[in-house]
Short mmCIF file of C-alpha atoms in Angstrom, two decimals:
data_model
loop_
_atom_site.label_atom_id
_atom_site.label_comp_id
_atom_site.label_asym_id
_atom_site.label_seq_id
_atom_site.Cartn_x
_atom_site.Cartn_y
_atom_site.Cartn_z
CA MET V 3 11.04 1.42 -18.14
CA ALA V 4 8.36 -1.04 -17.04
CA VAL V 5 10.73 -2.51 -14.49
CA ALA V 6 12.01 0.90 -13.51
CA PHE V 7 8.53 2.05 -12.56
CA ILE V 8 7.77 -0.44 -9.80
CA LEU V 9 8.10 0.47 -6.40
CA ALA V 10 5.32 -1.85 -3.31
CA GLY V 11 -8.82 -25.20 7.49
CA LEU V 12 -8.52 -24.61 3.70
CA THR V 13 -7.07 -26.89 1.09
CA LEU V 14 -4.53 -24.61 -0.55
CA ALA V 15 -2.26 -25.04 -3.51
CA THR V 16 1.08 -23.94 -2.01
CA PRO V 17 2.65 -23.67 1.44
CA ALA V 18 2.45 -20.42 3.36
CA ALA V 19 5.11 -17.82 2.76
CA HIS V 20 7.79 -16.92 5.25
CA ALA V 21 5.72 -15.93 8.27
CA GLN V 22 6.05 -12.56 9.95
CA PRO V 23 5.21 -12.01 13.62
CA PRO V 24 1.49 -11.26 13.96
CA SER V 25 2.00 -7.63 14.91
CA ALA V 26 -1.70 -6.80 14.61
CA THR V 27 -2.51 -8.84 17.74
CA ARG V 28 -3.98 -6.14 19.95
CA PRO V 29 -7.34 -5.60 21.67
CA GLY V 30 -9.98 -5.37 18.98
CA CYS V 31 -7.88 -7.18 16.33
CA ALA V 32 -8.30 -10.77 15.18
CA ARG V 33 -6.75 -12.88 12.44
CA HIS V 34 -9.20 -13.44 9.57
CA ASP V 35 -7.58 -15.15 6.60
CA LEU V 36 -9.42 -15.40 3.31
CA ALA V 37 -9.46 -18.01 0.55
CA VAL V 38 -8.83 -16.20 -2.74
CA THR V 39 -8.14 -16.91 -6.39
CA LEU V 40 -5.95 -14.98 -8.80
CA THR V 41 -8.56 -15.02 -11.56
CA SER V 42 -12.32 -15.41 -11.87
CA SER V 43 -11.98 -18.78 -13.60
CA PRO V 44 -14.14 -21.40 -11.85
CA ASP V 45 -11.25 -23.88 -11.74
CA ALA V 46 -8.65 -21.37 -10.48
CA PRO V 47 -6.64 -22.69 -7.51
CA GLN V 48 -7.29 -21.21 -4.08
CA TYR V 49 -4.65 -19.50 -1.99
CA ARG V 50 -4.67 -18.20 1.54
CA LEU V 51 -4.51 -14.44 2.03
CA ALA V 52 -3.42 -13.52 5.56
CA GLY V 53 -5.46 -10.71 7.08
CA TRP V 54 -6.22 -9.03 10.40
CA LEU V 55 -9.50 -7.26 11.12
CA CYS V 56 -9.28 -4.54 13.75
CA ARG V 57 -12.44 -2.93 15.10
CA PRO V 58 -12.77 0.35 17.04
CA ALA V 59 -14.39 0.55 20.43
CA ARG V 60 -17.71 1.71 18.97
CA THR V 61 -19.70 0.06 16.20
CA THR V 62 -18.87 1.30 12.71
CA THR V 63 -19.98 0.66 9.15
CA THR V 64 -16.69 1.93 7.66
CA VAL V 65 -13.58 -0.15 7.07
CA GLN V 66 -10.21 0.81 5.65
CA VAL V 67 -8.41 -1.86 3.61
CA LEU V 68 -4.70 -1.27 4.25
CA ILE V 69 -2.52 -2.41 1.33
CA PRO V 70 1.26 -2.40 1.90
CA GLY V 71 3.87 -1.60 -0.72
CA LEU V 72 6.44 -3.69 -2.55
CA THR V 73 8.56 -5.76 -0.09
CA TYR V 74 6.36 -4.71 2.87
CA THR V 75 3.91 -6.77 4.92
CA HIS V 76 0.93 -5.58 6.97
CA ARG V 77 3.45 -4.51 9.62
CA TYR V 78 4.01 -1.29 7.68
CA TRP V 79 0.63 -0.18 9.02
CA THR V 80 1.47 -0.99 12.66
CA GLY V 81 4.99 0.45 12.63
CA LEU V 82 7.68 0.51 15.27
CA ASP V 83 5.79 2.25 18.05
CA GLN V 84 2.64 4.18 18.87
CA ARG V 85 3.43 7.24 16.75
CA THR V 86 4.19 5.13 13.66
CA ASN V 87 1.08 2.94 14.09
CA TYR V 88 -1.40 4.08 11.47
CA THR V 89 -3.87 1.36 12.45
CA ASP V 90 -4.32 2.87 15.90
CA THR V 91 -5.10 6.26 14.35
CA ALA V 92 -7.73 4.72 12.07
CA LEU V 93 -9.36 2.97 15.02
CA ALA V 94 -9.27 6.11 17.16
CA ALA V 95 -11.06 7.92 14.33
CA GLY V 96 -13.84 5.32 14.56
CA ASP V 97 -13.03 3.21 11.48
CA ALA V 98 -12.34 -0.50 11.32
CA ALA V 99 -9.19 -1.62 9.49
CA TYR V 100 -8.40 -4.79 7.58
CA LEU V 101 -4.64 -5.29 7.25
CA ILE V 102 -3.34 -7.75 4.68
CA ASP V 103 -0.14 -9.46 3.72
CA ARG V 104 -0.57 -9.15 -0.03
CA ILE V 105 -0.67 -12.49 -1.82
CA SER V 106 2.93 -13.81 -2.17
CA THR V 107 4.12 -11.83 0.89
CA GLY V 108 4.49 -12.34 4.62
CA ALA V 109 2.15 -15.01 5.99
CA SER V 110 0.11 -15.30 2.77
CA ASP V 111 0.57 -18.08 0.24
CA ARG V 112 3.05 -17.91 -2.60
CA PRO V 113 1.68 -18.60 -6.09
CA PRO V 114 4.05 -18.88 -9.04
CA ALA V 115 5.88 -15.57 -9.38
CA ASP V 116 4.76 -14.81 -12.92
CA GLN V 117 1.11 -15.14 -11.86
CA VAL V 118 1.35 -12.46 -9.16
CA THR V 119 0.75 -9.26 -11.13
CA THR V 120 -1.03 -5.96 -10.64
CA THR V 121 -4.07 -7.42 -12.39
CA THR V 122 -4.28 -10.55 -10.24
CA GLU V 123 -3.60 -8.61 -7.04
CA ALA V 124 -6.45 -6.27 -7.93
CA THR V 125 -8.63 -9.35 -8.35
CA VAL V 126 -7.57 -10.59 -4.92
CA THR V 127 -8.26 -7.18 -3.38
CA HIS V 128 -11.72 -7.20 -4.95
CA GLN V 129 -12.43 -10.48 -3.15
CA VAL V 130 -11.29 -8.86 0.10
CA ILE V 131 -13.67 -5.94 -0.38
CA ARG V 132 -16.54 -8.27 -1.24
CA ALA V 133 -15.85 -10.31 1.91
CA LEU V 134 -15.88 -7.14 4.01
CA ARG V 135 -19.26 -6.18 2.59
CA ASP V 136 -21.10 -9.51 2.44
CA GLY V 137 -20.47 -10.79 5.97
CA THR V 138 -17.68 -13.26 5.18
CA ILE V 139 -15.30 -11.12 7.23
CA GLY V 140 -17.56 -8.22 8.18
CA ARG V 141 -20.61 -6.38 6.97
CA PHE V 142 -19.43 -2.89 6.18
CA THR V 143 -21.28 -0.46 3.94
CA HIS V 144 -18.42 2.01 3.42
CA VAL V 145 -15.07 0.64 2.20
CA VAL V 146 -11.96 2.76 1.66
CA ALA V 147 -8.76 1.44 0.08
CA VAL V 148 -5.58 2.90 1.60
CA GLY V 149 -2.39 1.97 -0.22
CA HIS V 150 1.30 2.59 0.17
CA SER V 151 3.52 2.81 -2.92
CA TYR V 152 2.87 -0.30 -5.04
CA GLY V 153 -0.09 -0.96 -2.76
CA SER V 154 -1.50 2.33 -4.04
CA VAL V 155 -1.14 1.03 -7.60
CA ILE V 156 -3.14 -2.06 -6.64
CA ALA V 157 -5.78 0.12 -4.98
CA MET V 158 -6.17 2.12 -8.19
CA ALA V 159 -6.31 -1.01 -10.34
CA GLU V 160 -9.01 -2.50 -8.13
CA ALA V 161 -11.08 0.69 -8.03
CA ALA V 162 -10.84 1.19 -11.79
CA THR V 163 -11.74 -2.42 -12.58
CA TYR V 164 -14.43 -3.24 -10.02
CA ARG V 165 -15.77 0.15 -8.85
CA ASP V 166 -16.63 -1.12 -5.37
CA VAL V 167 -14.76 1.29 -3.06
CA ASP V 168 -16.04 4.60 -1.76
CA ALA V 169 -12.72 6.47 -1.65
CA LEU V 170 -9.01 5.99 -2.28
CA VAL V 171 -6.02 7.12 -0.23
CA LEU V 172 -2.81 6.84 -2.27
CA THR V 173 0.35 7.28 -0.21
CA GLY V 174 3.91 7.16 -1.56
CA LEU V 175 2.86 7.25 -5.21
CA LEU V 176 2.77 9.74 -8.08
CA HIS V 177 2.51 9.16 -11.81
CA ASP V 178 5.67 11.16 -12.49
CA ILE V 179 8.61 9.11 -11.20
CA ARG V 180 12.33 9.72 -10.76
CA VAL V 181 13.60 7.31 -13.38
CA ASP V 182 17.17 7.34 -12.06
CA GLN V 183 16.13 6.32 -8.55
CA MET V 184 13.61 3.74 -9.75
CA THR V 185 16.25 2.16 -11.95
CA ARG V 186 18.64 1.90 -9.01
CA PHE V 187 15.89 0.43 -6.86
CA THR V 188 15.03 -2.34 -9.30
CA THR V 189 18.74 -3.06 -9.72
CA ASP V 190 18.91 -3.65 -5.97
CA LEU V 191 16.25 -6.37 -6.18
CA TYR V 192 17.76 -9.85 -6.26
CA PRO V 193 16.56 -13.46 -5.69
CA ALA V 194 15.01 -13.78 -2.25
CA ALA V 195 16.51 -17.27 -1.97
CA ALA V 196 19.96 -15.63 -1.82
CA ASP V 197 19.03 -13.36 1.10
CA PRO V 198 19.96 -14.57 4.60
CA LYS V 199 16.57 -13.48 5.91
CA PHE V 200 14.76 -16.00 3.72
CA ALA V 201 17.31 -18.80 3.71
CA SER V 202 15.11 -21.16 5.73
CA SER V 203 11.88 -20.53 3.81
CA SER V 204 13.01 -21.48 0.28
CA PRO V 205 11.32 -18.71 -1.74
CA PRO V 206 10.18 -19.93 -5.17
CA GLU V 207 11.93 -18.96 -8.39
CA GLY V 208 11.02 -15.44 -9.43
CA TYR V 209 10.62 -14.18 -5.87
CA LEU V 210 12.81 -11.14 -5.19
CA THR V 211 13.76 -8.88 -2.31
CA THR V 212 15.95 -5.84 -1.63
CA ARG V 213 19.67 -6.33 -1.07
CA PRO V 214 20.71 -6.03 2.58
CA GLY V 215 21.45 -2.43 3.50
CA SER V 216 19.90 -0.90 0.38
CA ARG V 217 16.50 0.10 1.74
CA PRO V 218 17.30 3.32 3.63
CA GLY V 219 18.54 5.05 0.48
CA TYR V 220 15.13 4.62 -1.15
CA PHE V 221 12.63 4.56 1.69
CA LEU V 222 13.96 6.77 4.50
CA ASP V 223 14.99 10.35 5.10
CA PRO V 224 18.01 9.75 7.37
CA ASN V 225 17.48 13.05 9.16
CA THR V 226 13.89 12.41 10.19
CA ALA V 227 13.29 8.65 10.27
CA VAL V 228 12.38 7.38 13.71
CA ARG V 229 15.14 5.79 15.75
CA GLY V 230 15.68 2.18 14.70
CA ALA V 231 13.72 2.54 11.43
CA ALA V 232 16.48 1.19 9.19
CA ASP V 233 16.99 -1.94 11.29
CA TRP V 234 13.25 -2.50 11.61
CA ASP V 235 12.78 -2.04 7.88
CA GLU V 236 15.43 -4.63 7.07
CA GLN V 237 14.15 -7.10 9.65
CA SER V 238 10.51 -6.85 8.54
CA LYS V 239 11.00 -6.84 4.76
CA THR V 240 9.27 -9.39 2.56
CA THR V 241 9.36 -10.38 -1.10
CA ALA V 242 8.32 -9.10 -4.52
CA THR V 243 7.72 -11.10 -7.70
CA THR V 244 8.86 -10.89 -11.30
CA GLY V 245 5.18 -10.70 -12.27
CA GLU V 246 4.79 -7.44 -10.37
CA LEU V 247 7.65 -5.93 -12.35
CA THR V 248 5.68 -6.23 -15.60
CA PHE V 249 3.54 -3.25 -14.62
CA THR V 250 4.00 -0.12 -16.78
CA PRO V 251 3.31 3.63 -16.45
CA ASP V 252 0.68 3.29 -19.18
CA ASP V 253 -1.15 0.75 -17.02
CA GLU V 254 -1.24 3.18 -14.11
CA LEU V 255 -2.54 5.99 -16.29
CA ALA V 256 -5.29 3.76 -17.68
CA TYR V 257 -6.37 2.90 -14.14
CA SER V 258 -6.41 6.45 -12.84
CA ARG V 259 -8.39 7.73 -15.82
CA ALA V 260 -11.17 5.26 -14.93
CA ILE V 261 -11.45 6.31 -11.27
CA THR V 262 -14.48 8.33 -10.23
CA VAL V 263 -14.40 8.14 -6.38
CA PRO V 264 -12.64 10.80 -4.26
CA VAL V 265 -8.85 10.42 -4.10
CA LEU V 266 -6.36 11.72 -1.55
CA PHE V 267 -2.63 11.76 -2.36
CA VAL V 268 -0.21 11.75 0.59
CA ILE V 269 3.49 12.24 -0.22
CA GLY V 270 6.59 12.74 1.88
CA ALA V 271 8.24 15.99 0.81
CA THR V 272 11.68 14.31 0.68
CA ASP V 273 10.55 11.11 -1.09
CA THR V 274 13.60 10.25 -3.23
CA LEU V 275 11.55 8.09 -5.61
CA PHE V 276 9.23 10.90 -6.72
CA CYS V 277 10.58 14.25 -5.58
CA ALA V 278 13.48 16.25 -7.00
CA THR V 279 14.31 19.52 -8.73
CA GLY V 280 11.70 19.83 -11.43
CA GLN V 281 9.50 17.29 -9.64
CA PRO V 282 8.47 19.26 -6.54
CA CYS V 283 6.62 17.80 -3.56
CA THR V 284 6.90 20.77 -1.21
CA THR V 285 3.24 21.77 -1.13
CA PRO V 286 -0.12 20.12 -1.84
CA ALA V 287 -0.39 22.47 -4.83
CA ASP V 288 2.71 20.79 -6.29
CA ILE V 289 1.01 17.41 -6.09
CA CYS V 290 -2.25 18.73 -7.51
CA GLN V 291 -0.38 20.27 -10.45
CA ARG V 292 1.45 17.01 -11.16
CA GLU V 293 -1.63 14.74 -10.87
CA HIS V 294 -4.71 16.59 -12.06
CA THR V 295 -4.48 15.49 -15.71
CA ALA V 296 -4.20 11.80 -14.76
CA PHE V 297 -7.84 11.59 -13.58
CA PRO V 298 -11.22 12.40 -15.09
CA PRO V 299 -12.19 16.07 -14.66
CA SER V 300 -15.11 15.11 -12.41
CA THR V 301 -12.99 13.08 -9.97
CA VAL V 302 -12.49 14.86 -6.65
CA LEU V 303 -8.77 15.07 -5.85
CA ALA V 304 -6.99 16.28 -2.74
CA ALA V 305 -3.35 16.23 -1.67
CA ALA V 306 -1.19 16.40 1.43
CA THR V 307 2.58 16.75 1.65
CA ILE V 308 4.33 15.65 4.83
CA PRO V 309 7.41 17.79 5.53
CA ARG V 310 10.84 16.26 6.10
CA THR V 311 9.54 12.78 5.33
CA GLY V 312 10.82 10.10 2.95
CA HIS V 313 9.04 7.48 0.87
CA SER V 314 7.93 5.12 3.66
CA ILE V 315 5.95 7.78 5.47
CA ASN V 316 4.99 5.64 8.46
CA LEU V 317 8.63 5.19 9.47
CA HIS V 318 9.27 8.91 10.06
CA ARG V 319 8.76 11.24 12.98
CA ALA V 320 6.07 13.15 11.07
CA ALA V 321 3.99 9.98 10.56
CA PRO V 322 1.27 11.27 12.94
CA LEU V 323 0.74 14.24 10.62
CA ALA V 324 0.07 11.90 7.72
CA SER V 325 -2.21 9.66 9.77
CA THR V 326 -4.23 12.62 10.99
CA ALA V 327 -4.46 14.09 7.48
CA ILE V 328 -5.83 10.80 6.13
CA THR V 329 -8.40 10.11 8.81
CA THR V 330 -9.58 13.72 8.95
CA TRP V 331 -10.01 13.86 5.18
CA LEU V 332 -11.93 10.59 5.18
CA HIS V 333 -14.39 11.95 7.73
CA HIS V 334 -14.66 15.48 6.29
CA GLN V 335 -14.57 15.03 2.52
CA HIS V 336 -17.47 17.44 2.14
CA SER V 337 -15.95 20.14 4.35
CA THR V 338 -13.67 22.91 3.08
CA PRO V 339 -10.94 22.77 4.10
CA ALA V 340 -10.89 19.26 5.57
CA THR V 341 -7.66 19.92 7.44
CA PRO V 342 -4.84 22.46 7.15
CA LEU V 343 -2.61 19.62 5.93
CA VAL V 344 -4.86 18.78 2.98
CA SER V 345 -5.70 20.93 -0.01
CA SER V 346 -8.39 20.30 -2.56
CA CYS V 347 -7.18 20.09 -6.14
CA ARG V 348 -9.71 22.44 -7.66
CA ARG V 349 -9.96 22.16 -11.43
#
């Protein structure tokens, strides 16, 4: 069941991972990598975390940390085109955005697979947030973690452990999973070294990826995905690690029950990993009903469901609805209602 739950100038210890095209190269964006460690031990080896800081036209004190899901790089947040580019929506709303290739993925370094876990990735994310606050990368006073799928798990783990974010946006994640689909998904993970996409980059032992052609069945609604989404998704995929597959549902529940900052859930209504008969995602009220007991009673929860949209929300035609729901909620958390797409989970 632990495996079935998983979704998504420096002297460095290992070579960089298989590089992805720097899709965040746009006006206002610049590459800002960060030296990180997997633990707080003073003798822990350093690794390079690839990151891109994008700033809006006007000065801001708010930054969104965008954390991609399992087998995704930062390119999930820039998408195929303008309507699937969440980063542009965040910038238009006046927020900065820091996009990362999670450690072990994309252009970031690749530590030993068993050392890349939810716990160590939360530690890395904490270092990112500290760097965004203390001037190493920026000097922001308001930091929001926005995750997709497994990236949402990491966002929760970081917030629960370090308590240094001001809000959480959790997309493509619920506590109550479809065990049958999750089991099939993990079965479709195989050694990245056997995949033609990574043949030239020699992924280390314990690095995994999705089998060619398997992704659409888990991540896309075939009726509403944008044109070319399946090909783009296969071309831009990255790796996962065996260490990430040690995460359990009990771990997630422990994290969520320690979260006190406002939380927004955003779910595609046709997400095959979380939604089915008996596990409804049709309305925000469905999500509120499924999630309210997983958080402390005082934690402010809100939910949005995106119609006719699969797991990887940003790859669907309704992606602008999700982007607008997120940015509007972030800027109107104290308004009721924040947006017609978002409902407060009143308890």
